[in-house]
Tab-separated table of C-alpha atoms in Angstrom:
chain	number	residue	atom	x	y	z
A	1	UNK	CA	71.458	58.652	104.795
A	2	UNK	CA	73.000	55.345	106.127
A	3	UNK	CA	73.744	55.395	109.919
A	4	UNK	CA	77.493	55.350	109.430
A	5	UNK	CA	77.313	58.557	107.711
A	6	UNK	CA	78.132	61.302	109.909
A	7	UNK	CA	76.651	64.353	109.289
A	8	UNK	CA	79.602	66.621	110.344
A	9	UNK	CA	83.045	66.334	110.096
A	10	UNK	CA	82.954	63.459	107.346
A	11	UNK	CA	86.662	63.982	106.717
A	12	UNK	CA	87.138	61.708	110.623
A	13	UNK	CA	84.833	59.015	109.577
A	14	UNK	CA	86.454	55.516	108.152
A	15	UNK	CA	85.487	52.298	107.652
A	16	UNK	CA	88.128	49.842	106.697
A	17	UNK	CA	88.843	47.039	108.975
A	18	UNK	CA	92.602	48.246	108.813
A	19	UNK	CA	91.750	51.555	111.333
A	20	UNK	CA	88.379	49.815	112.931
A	21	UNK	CA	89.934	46.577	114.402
A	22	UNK	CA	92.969	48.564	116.455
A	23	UNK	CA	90.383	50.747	118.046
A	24	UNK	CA	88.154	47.748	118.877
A	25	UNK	CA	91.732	45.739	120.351
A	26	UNK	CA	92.621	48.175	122.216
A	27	UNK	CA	89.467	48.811	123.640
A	28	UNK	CA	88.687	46.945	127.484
A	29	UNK	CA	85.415	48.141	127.596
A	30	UNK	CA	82.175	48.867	124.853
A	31	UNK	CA	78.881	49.778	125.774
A	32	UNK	CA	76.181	47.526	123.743
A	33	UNK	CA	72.536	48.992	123.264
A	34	UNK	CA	69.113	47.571	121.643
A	35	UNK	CA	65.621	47.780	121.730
A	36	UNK	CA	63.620	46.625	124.309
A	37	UNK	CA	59.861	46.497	124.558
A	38	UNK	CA	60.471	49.736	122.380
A	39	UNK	CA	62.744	51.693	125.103
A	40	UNK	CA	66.389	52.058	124.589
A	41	UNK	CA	68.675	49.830	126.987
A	42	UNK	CA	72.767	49.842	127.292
A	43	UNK	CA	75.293	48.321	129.463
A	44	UNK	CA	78.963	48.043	129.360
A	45	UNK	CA	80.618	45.057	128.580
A	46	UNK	CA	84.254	44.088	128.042
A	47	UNK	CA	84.930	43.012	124.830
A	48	UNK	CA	87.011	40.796	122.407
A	49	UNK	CA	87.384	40.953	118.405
A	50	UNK	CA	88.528	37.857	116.324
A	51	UNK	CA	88.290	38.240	112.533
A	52	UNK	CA	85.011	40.520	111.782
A	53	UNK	CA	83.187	39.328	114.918
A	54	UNK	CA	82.824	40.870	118.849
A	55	UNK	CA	82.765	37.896	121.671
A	56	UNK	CA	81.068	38.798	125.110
A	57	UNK	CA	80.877	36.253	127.701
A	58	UNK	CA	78.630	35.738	130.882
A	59	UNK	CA	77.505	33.114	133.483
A	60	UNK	CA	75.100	30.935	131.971
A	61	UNK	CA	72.880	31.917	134.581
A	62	UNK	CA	72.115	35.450	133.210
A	63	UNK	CA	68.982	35.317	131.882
A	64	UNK	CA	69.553	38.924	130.895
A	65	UNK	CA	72.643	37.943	128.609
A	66	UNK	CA	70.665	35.128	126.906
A	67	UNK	CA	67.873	37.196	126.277
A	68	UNK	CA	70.320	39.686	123.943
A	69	UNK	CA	70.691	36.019	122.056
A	70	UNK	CA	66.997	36.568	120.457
A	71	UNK	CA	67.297	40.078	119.406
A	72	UNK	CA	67.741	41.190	115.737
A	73	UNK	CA	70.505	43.507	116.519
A	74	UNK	CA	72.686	45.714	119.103
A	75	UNK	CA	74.751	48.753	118.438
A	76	UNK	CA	78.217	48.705	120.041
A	77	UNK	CA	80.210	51.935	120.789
A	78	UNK	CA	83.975	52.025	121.998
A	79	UNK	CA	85.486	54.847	122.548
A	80	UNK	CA	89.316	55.581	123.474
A	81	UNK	CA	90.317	59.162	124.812
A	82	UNK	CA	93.544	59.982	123.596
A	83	UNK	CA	94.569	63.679	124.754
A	84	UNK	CA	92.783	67.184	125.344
A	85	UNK	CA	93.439	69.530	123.127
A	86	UNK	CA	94.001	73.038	124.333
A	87	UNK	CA	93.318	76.110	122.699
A	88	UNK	CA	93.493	79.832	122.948
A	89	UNK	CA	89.963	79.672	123.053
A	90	UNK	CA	87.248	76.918	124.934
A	91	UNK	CA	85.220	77.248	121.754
A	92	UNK	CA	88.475	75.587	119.712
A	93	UNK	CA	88.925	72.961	122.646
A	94	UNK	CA	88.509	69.519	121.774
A	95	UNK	CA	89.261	65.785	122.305
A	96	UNK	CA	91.612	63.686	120.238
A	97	UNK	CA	89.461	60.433	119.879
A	98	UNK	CA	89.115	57.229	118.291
A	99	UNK	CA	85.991	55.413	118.417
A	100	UNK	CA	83.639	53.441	116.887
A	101	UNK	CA	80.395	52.387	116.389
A	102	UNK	CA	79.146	49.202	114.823
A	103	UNK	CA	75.762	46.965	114.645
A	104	UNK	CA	75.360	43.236	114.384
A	105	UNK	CA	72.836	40.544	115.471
A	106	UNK	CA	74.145	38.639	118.552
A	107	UNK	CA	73.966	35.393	118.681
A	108	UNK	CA	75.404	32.122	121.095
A	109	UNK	CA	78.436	30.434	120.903
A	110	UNK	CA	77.663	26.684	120.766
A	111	UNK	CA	81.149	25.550	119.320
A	112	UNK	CA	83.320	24.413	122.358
A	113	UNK	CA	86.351	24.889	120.463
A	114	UNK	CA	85.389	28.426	119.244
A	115	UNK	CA	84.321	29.595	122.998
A	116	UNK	CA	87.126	28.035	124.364
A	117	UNK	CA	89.303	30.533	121.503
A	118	UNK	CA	87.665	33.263	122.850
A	119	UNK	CA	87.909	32.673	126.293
A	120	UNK	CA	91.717	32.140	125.424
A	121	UNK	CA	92.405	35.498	123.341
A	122	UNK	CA	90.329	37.406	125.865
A	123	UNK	CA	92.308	36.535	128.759
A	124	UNK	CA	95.697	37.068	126.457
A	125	UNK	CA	94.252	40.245	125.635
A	126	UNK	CA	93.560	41.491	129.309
A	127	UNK	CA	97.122	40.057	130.180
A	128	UNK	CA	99.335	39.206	127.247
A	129	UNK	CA	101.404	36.227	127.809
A	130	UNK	CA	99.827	35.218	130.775
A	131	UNK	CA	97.548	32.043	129.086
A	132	UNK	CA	100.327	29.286	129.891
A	133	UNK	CA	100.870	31.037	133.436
A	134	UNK	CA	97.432	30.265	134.818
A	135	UNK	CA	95.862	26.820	135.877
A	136	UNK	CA	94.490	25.763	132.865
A	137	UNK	CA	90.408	26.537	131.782
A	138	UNK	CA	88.490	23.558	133.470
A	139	UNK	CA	85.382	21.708	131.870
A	140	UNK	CA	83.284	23.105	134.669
A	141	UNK	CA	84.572	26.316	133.965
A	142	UNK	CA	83.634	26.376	130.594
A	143	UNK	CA	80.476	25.136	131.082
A	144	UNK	CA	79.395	27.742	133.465
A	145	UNK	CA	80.135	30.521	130.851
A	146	UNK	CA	78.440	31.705	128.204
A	147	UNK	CA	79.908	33.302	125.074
A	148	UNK	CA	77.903	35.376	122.687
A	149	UNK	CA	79.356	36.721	119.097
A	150	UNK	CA	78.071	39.532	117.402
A	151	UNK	CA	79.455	39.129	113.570
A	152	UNK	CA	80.140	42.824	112.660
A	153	UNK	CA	77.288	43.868	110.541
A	154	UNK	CA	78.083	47.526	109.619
A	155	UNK	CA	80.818	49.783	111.016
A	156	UNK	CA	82.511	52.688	110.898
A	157	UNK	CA	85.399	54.750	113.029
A	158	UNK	CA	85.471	58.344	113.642
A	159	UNK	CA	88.670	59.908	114.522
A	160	UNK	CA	90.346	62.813	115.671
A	161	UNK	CA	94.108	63.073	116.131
A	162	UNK	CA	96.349	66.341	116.220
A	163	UNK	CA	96.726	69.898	117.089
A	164	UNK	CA	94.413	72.634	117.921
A	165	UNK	CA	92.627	74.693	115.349
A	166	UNK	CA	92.743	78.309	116.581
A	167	UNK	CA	95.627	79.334	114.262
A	168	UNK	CA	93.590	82.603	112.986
A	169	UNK	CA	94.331	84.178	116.673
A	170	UNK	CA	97.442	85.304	117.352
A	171	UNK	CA	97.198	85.834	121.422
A	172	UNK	CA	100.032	84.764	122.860
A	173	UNK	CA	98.500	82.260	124.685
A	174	UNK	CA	99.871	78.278	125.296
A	175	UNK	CA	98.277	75.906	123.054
A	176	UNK	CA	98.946	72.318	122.622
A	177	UNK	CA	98.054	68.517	124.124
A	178	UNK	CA	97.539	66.705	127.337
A	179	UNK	CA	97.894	62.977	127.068
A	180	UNK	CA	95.062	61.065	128.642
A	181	UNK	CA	96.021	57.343	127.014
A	182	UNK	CA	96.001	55.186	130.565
A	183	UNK	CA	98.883	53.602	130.255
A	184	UNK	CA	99.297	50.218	132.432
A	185	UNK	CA	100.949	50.970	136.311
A	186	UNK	CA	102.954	48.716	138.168
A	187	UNK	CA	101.013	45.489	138.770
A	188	UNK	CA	100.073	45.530	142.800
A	189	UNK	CA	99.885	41.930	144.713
A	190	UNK	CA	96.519	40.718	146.371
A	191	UNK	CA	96.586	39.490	149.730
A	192	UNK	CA	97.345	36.162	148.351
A	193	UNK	CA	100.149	36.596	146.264
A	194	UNK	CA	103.038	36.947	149.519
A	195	UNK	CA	106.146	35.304	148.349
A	196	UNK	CA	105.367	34.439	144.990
A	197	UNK	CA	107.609	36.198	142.463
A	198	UNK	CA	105.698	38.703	139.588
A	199	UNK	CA	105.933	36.140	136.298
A	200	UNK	CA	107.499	37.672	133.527
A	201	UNK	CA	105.023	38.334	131.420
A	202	UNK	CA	103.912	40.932	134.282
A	203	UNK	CA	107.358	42.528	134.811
B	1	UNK	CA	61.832	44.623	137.037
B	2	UNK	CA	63.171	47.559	137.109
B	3	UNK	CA	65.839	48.491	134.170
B	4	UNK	CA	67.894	49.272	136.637
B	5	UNK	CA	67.957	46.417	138.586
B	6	UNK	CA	70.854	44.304	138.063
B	7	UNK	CA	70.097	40.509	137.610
B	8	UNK	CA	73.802	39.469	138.026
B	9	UNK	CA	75.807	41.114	141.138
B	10	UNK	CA	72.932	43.112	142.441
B	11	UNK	CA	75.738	44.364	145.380
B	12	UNK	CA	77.416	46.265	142.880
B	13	UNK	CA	74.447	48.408	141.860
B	14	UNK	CA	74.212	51.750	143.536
B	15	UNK	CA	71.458	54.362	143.277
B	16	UNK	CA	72.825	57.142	145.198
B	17	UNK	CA	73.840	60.498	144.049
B	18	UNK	CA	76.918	60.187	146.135
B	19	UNK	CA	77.875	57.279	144.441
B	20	UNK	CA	76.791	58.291	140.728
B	21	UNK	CA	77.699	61.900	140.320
B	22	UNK	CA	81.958	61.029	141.026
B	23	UNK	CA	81.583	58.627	137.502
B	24	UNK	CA	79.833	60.984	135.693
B	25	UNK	CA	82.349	63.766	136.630
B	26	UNK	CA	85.598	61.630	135.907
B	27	UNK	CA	84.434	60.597	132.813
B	28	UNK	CA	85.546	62.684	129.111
B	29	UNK	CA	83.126	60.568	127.030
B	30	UNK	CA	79.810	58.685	127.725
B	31	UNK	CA	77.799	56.843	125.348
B	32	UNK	CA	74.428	58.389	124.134
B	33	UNK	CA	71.905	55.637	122.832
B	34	UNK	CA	68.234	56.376	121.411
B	35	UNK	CA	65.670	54.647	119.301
B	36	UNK	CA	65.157	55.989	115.639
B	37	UNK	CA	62.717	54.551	113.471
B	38	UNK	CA	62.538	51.296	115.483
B	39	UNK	CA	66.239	50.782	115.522
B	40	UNK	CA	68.921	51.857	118.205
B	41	UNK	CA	71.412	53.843	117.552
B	42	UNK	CA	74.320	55.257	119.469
B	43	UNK	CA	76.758	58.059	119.693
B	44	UNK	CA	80.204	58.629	121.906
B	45	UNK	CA	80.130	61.981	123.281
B	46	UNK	CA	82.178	64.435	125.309
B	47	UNK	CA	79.516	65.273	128.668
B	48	UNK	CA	79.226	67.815	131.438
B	49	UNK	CA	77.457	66.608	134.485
B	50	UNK	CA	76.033	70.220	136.480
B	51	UNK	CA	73.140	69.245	139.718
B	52	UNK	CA	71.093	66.660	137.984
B	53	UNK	CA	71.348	67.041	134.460
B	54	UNK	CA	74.068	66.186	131.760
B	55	UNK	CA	75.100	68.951	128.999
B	56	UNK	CA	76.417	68.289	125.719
B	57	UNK	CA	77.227	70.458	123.025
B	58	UNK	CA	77.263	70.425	119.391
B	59	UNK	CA	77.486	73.354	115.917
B	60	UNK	CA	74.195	75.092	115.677
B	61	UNK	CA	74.925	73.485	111.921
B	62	UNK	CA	73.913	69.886	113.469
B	63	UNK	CA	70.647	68.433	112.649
B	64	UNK	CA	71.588	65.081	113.771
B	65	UNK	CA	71.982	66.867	117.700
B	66	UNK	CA	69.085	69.242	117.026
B	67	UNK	CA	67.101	66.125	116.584
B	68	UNK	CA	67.921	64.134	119.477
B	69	UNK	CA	66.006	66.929	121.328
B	70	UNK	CA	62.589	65.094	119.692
B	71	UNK	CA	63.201	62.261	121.710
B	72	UNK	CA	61.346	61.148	124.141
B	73	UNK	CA	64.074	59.271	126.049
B	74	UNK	CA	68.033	58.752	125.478
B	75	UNK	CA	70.161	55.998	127.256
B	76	UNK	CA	73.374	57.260	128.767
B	77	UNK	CA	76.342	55.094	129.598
B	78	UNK	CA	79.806	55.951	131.358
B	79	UNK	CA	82.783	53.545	132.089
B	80	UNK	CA	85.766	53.854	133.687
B	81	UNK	CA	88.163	50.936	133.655
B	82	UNK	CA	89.992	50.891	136.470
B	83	UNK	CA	92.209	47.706	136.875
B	84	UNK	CA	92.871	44.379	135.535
B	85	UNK	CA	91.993	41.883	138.109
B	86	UNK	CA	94.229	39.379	137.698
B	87	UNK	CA	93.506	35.419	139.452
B	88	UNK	CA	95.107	32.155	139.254
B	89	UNK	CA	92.464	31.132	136.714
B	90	UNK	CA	91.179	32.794	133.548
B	91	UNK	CA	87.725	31.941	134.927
B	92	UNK	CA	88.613	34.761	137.683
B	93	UNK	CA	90.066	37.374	135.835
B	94	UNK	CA	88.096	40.319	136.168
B	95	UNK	CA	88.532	44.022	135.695
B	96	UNK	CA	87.957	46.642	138.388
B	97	UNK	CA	85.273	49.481	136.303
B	98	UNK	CA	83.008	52.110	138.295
B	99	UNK	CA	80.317	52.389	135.451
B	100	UNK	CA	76.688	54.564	135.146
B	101	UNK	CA	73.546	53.706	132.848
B	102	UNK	CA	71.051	56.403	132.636
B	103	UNK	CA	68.137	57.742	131.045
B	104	UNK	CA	66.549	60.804	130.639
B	105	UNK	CA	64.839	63.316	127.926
B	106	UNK	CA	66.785	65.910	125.931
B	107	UNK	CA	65.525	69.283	125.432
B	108	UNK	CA	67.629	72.379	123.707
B	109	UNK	CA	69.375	74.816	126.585
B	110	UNK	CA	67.456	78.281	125.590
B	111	UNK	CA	68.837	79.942	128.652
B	112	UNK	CA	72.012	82.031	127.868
B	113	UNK	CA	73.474	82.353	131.206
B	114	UNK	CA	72.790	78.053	131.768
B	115	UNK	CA	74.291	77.620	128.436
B	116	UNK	CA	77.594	80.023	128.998
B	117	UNK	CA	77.937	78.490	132.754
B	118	UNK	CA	77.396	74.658	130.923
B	119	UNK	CA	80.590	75.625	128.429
B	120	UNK	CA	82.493	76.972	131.326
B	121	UNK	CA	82.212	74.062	133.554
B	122	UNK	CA	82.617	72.108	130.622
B	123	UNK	CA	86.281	73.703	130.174
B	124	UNK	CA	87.032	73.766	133.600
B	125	UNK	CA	86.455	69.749	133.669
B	126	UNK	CA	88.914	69.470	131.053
B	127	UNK	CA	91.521	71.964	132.094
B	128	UNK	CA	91.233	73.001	135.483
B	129	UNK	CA	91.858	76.219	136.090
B	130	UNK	CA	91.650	77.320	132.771
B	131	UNK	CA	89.123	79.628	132.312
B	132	UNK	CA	89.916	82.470	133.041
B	133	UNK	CA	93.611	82.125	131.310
B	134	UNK	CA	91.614	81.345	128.119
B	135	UNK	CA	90.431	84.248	125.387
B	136	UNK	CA	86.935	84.937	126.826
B	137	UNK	CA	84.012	83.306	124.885
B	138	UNK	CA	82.688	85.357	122.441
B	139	UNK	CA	78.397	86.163	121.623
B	140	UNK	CA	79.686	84.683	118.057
B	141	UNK	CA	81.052	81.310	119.413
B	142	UNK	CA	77.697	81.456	121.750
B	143	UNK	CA	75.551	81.470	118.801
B	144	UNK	CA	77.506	79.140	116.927
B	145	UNK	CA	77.262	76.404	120.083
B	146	UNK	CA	74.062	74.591	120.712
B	147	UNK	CA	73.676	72.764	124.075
B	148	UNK	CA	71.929	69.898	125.195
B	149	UNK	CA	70.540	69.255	128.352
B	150	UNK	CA	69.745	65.868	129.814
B	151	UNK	CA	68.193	65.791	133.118
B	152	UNK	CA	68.503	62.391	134.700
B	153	UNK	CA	65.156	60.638	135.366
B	154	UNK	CA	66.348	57.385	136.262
B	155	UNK	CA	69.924	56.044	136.956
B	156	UNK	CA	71.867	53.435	138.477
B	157	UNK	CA	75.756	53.080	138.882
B	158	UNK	CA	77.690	49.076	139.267
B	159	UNK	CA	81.311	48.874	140.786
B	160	UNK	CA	83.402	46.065	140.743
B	161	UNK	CA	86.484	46.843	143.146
B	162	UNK	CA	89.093	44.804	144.974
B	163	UNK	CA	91.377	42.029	144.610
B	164	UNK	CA	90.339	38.759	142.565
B	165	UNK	CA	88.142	36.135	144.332
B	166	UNK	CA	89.606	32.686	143.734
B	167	UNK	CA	91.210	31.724	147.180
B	168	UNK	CA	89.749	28.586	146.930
B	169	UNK	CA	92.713	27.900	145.122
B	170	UNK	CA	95.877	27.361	146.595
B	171	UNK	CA	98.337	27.025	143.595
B	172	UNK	CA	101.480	29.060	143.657
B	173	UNK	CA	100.710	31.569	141.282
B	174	UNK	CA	100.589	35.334	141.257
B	175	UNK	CA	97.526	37.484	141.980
B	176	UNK	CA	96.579	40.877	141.562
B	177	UNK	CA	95.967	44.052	140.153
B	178	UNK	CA	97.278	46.129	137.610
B	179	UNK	CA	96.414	49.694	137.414
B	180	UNK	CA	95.082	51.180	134.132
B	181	UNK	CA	93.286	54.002	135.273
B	182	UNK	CA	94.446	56.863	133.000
B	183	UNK	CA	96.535	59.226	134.572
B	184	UNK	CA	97.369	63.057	132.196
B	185	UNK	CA	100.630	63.094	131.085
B	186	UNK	CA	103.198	65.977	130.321
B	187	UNK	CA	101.395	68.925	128.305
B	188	UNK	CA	102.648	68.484	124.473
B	189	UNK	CA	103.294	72.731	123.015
B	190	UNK	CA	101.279	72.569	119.558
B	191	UNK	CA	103.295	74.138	116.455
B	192	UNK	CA	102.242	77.760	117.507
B	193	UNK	CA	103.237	77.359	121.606
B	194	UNK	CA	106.688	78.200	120.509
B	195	UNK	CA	108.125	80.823	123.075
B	196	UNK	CA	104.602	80.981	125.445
B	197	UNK	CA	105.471	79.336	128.819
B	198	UNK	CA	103.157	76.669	129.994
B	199	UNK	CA	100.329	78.412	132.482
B	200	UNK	CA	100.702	77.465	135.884
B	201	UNK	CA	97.287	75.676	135.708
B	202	UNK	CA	98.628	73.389	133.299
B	203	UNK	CA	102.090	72.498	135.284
């Protein structure tokens, strides 16, 4: 059986790019796992998708990060809570989900031009519209950073969305959804930021 | 070196119960990792932090969960994304995340009464106050459950919190943060709530 098979529920599992790539956008944070020295190892990373490919970035001084560079692959999970679904009984609660998981073999970004893309639709991602805004990416900041791509490899999304299944009761009891998407709160100025107005793209 | 030694920002790696247990609790999904025929693999699941062990449950039906109790270790990861950390350069940007990596061996929960106590807790974390509003668990749904127990044999927690670092800069531009923690929003009735008022728990 292939990994992306689930064994239950097969009717939430997908894997076109159409319903994967949203999940992975909208996504801030993954957790990436591999093999090391034959023990399991994860750790969370932000992420970014362009085209069919994850970019990750760290100081150049992480010997850690460069180290994921050799390995043959890493399995990526990302997974966005969307609302609990009540029941009549705890047996029919649930979670509406999206997530994914995906595999691919990481490798470095050597292409200024492509890790300077990333860099760029990362920070657009985290804060859209705010690119022109900030002092402009500096050769000294590139060159501290490292960027790592894993090409997606294999994927799949599993998904649940809608009500709870406990229609056989008939208990007069409340059923329904509580929202959990985070939405985004009012930004809050740092210490620095007295007397300089919010920039639009924040309002 | 340890796994759990950070090589990047060792001052935001905590080892403390104190510190780790509050993640684990706030968190609906963590990311379960293991090694299966010399490959990683991982899986997003719902989890249930009780003293020092993580529960997770699954259908009696699943052969996939029945054989992650085999395994000799699973890696464990929980993020929560607090803020974007906005700075005057992309460089900067960060975000503000409390996040947990752990490890520890599954074995099957045997024990009725730990098992019933897991799946009330369990509810309880996702509806507080629930419980005892809810149709009482039946010795059917029992048997039809299996639980998971992970008791935590090694773990380590990393926080990144505060306002963005780049005061070495004194351009006029906005800093700060902007709140994405998610917050639950207005209970949704499902198609059968029609006419049942909302429990107090949930208002």
């Amino acid at each position: 059986m292939s990994r992306t098979t689930p064994s239950r529920y097969p009717k939430r599992a997908h894997h076109d790019a159409a319903t994967i790539y949203p999940i992975l956008d909208e996504a801030l944070f993954c957790t990436m796992s591999f093999v090391s020295e034959g023990r399991v190892r994860s750790i969370p990373q932000s992420l970014l998708r362009l085209d069919h490919a994850l970019y990750f970035h760290a100081s150049v001084g992480s010997h850690f990060f460069r180290s994921l560079a050799g390995l043959e692959e890493v399995c990526i999970t990302v997974t966005l809570a969307d609302a609990i679904v009540v029941a009549k009984t705890a047996f029919n609660h649930s979670i509406n989900y999206r997530s994914v998981v995906l595999w691919g073999q990481p490798e470095v970004v050597d292409d200024p031009a492509e890790k300077y893309a990333a860099f760029r639709a990362l920070t657009e991602k985290m804060v859209p519209g705010s690119w022109d805004y900030l002092l402009p990416m500096t050769e000294k900041e590139m060159a501290k950073t490292m960027a790592l791509k894993v090409p997606i490899a294999e994927a799949s999304a599993k998904i649940r969305q809608g009500p709870p299944s406990d229609s056989e009761n008939d208990a007069p009891l409340w059923t329904g959804l509580i929202p959990i998407q985070p939405q985004r709160g009012r930004p809050q100025p740092g210490p620095e930021a007295g007397g300089i107005a919010l920039p639009r793209h924040l309002e």
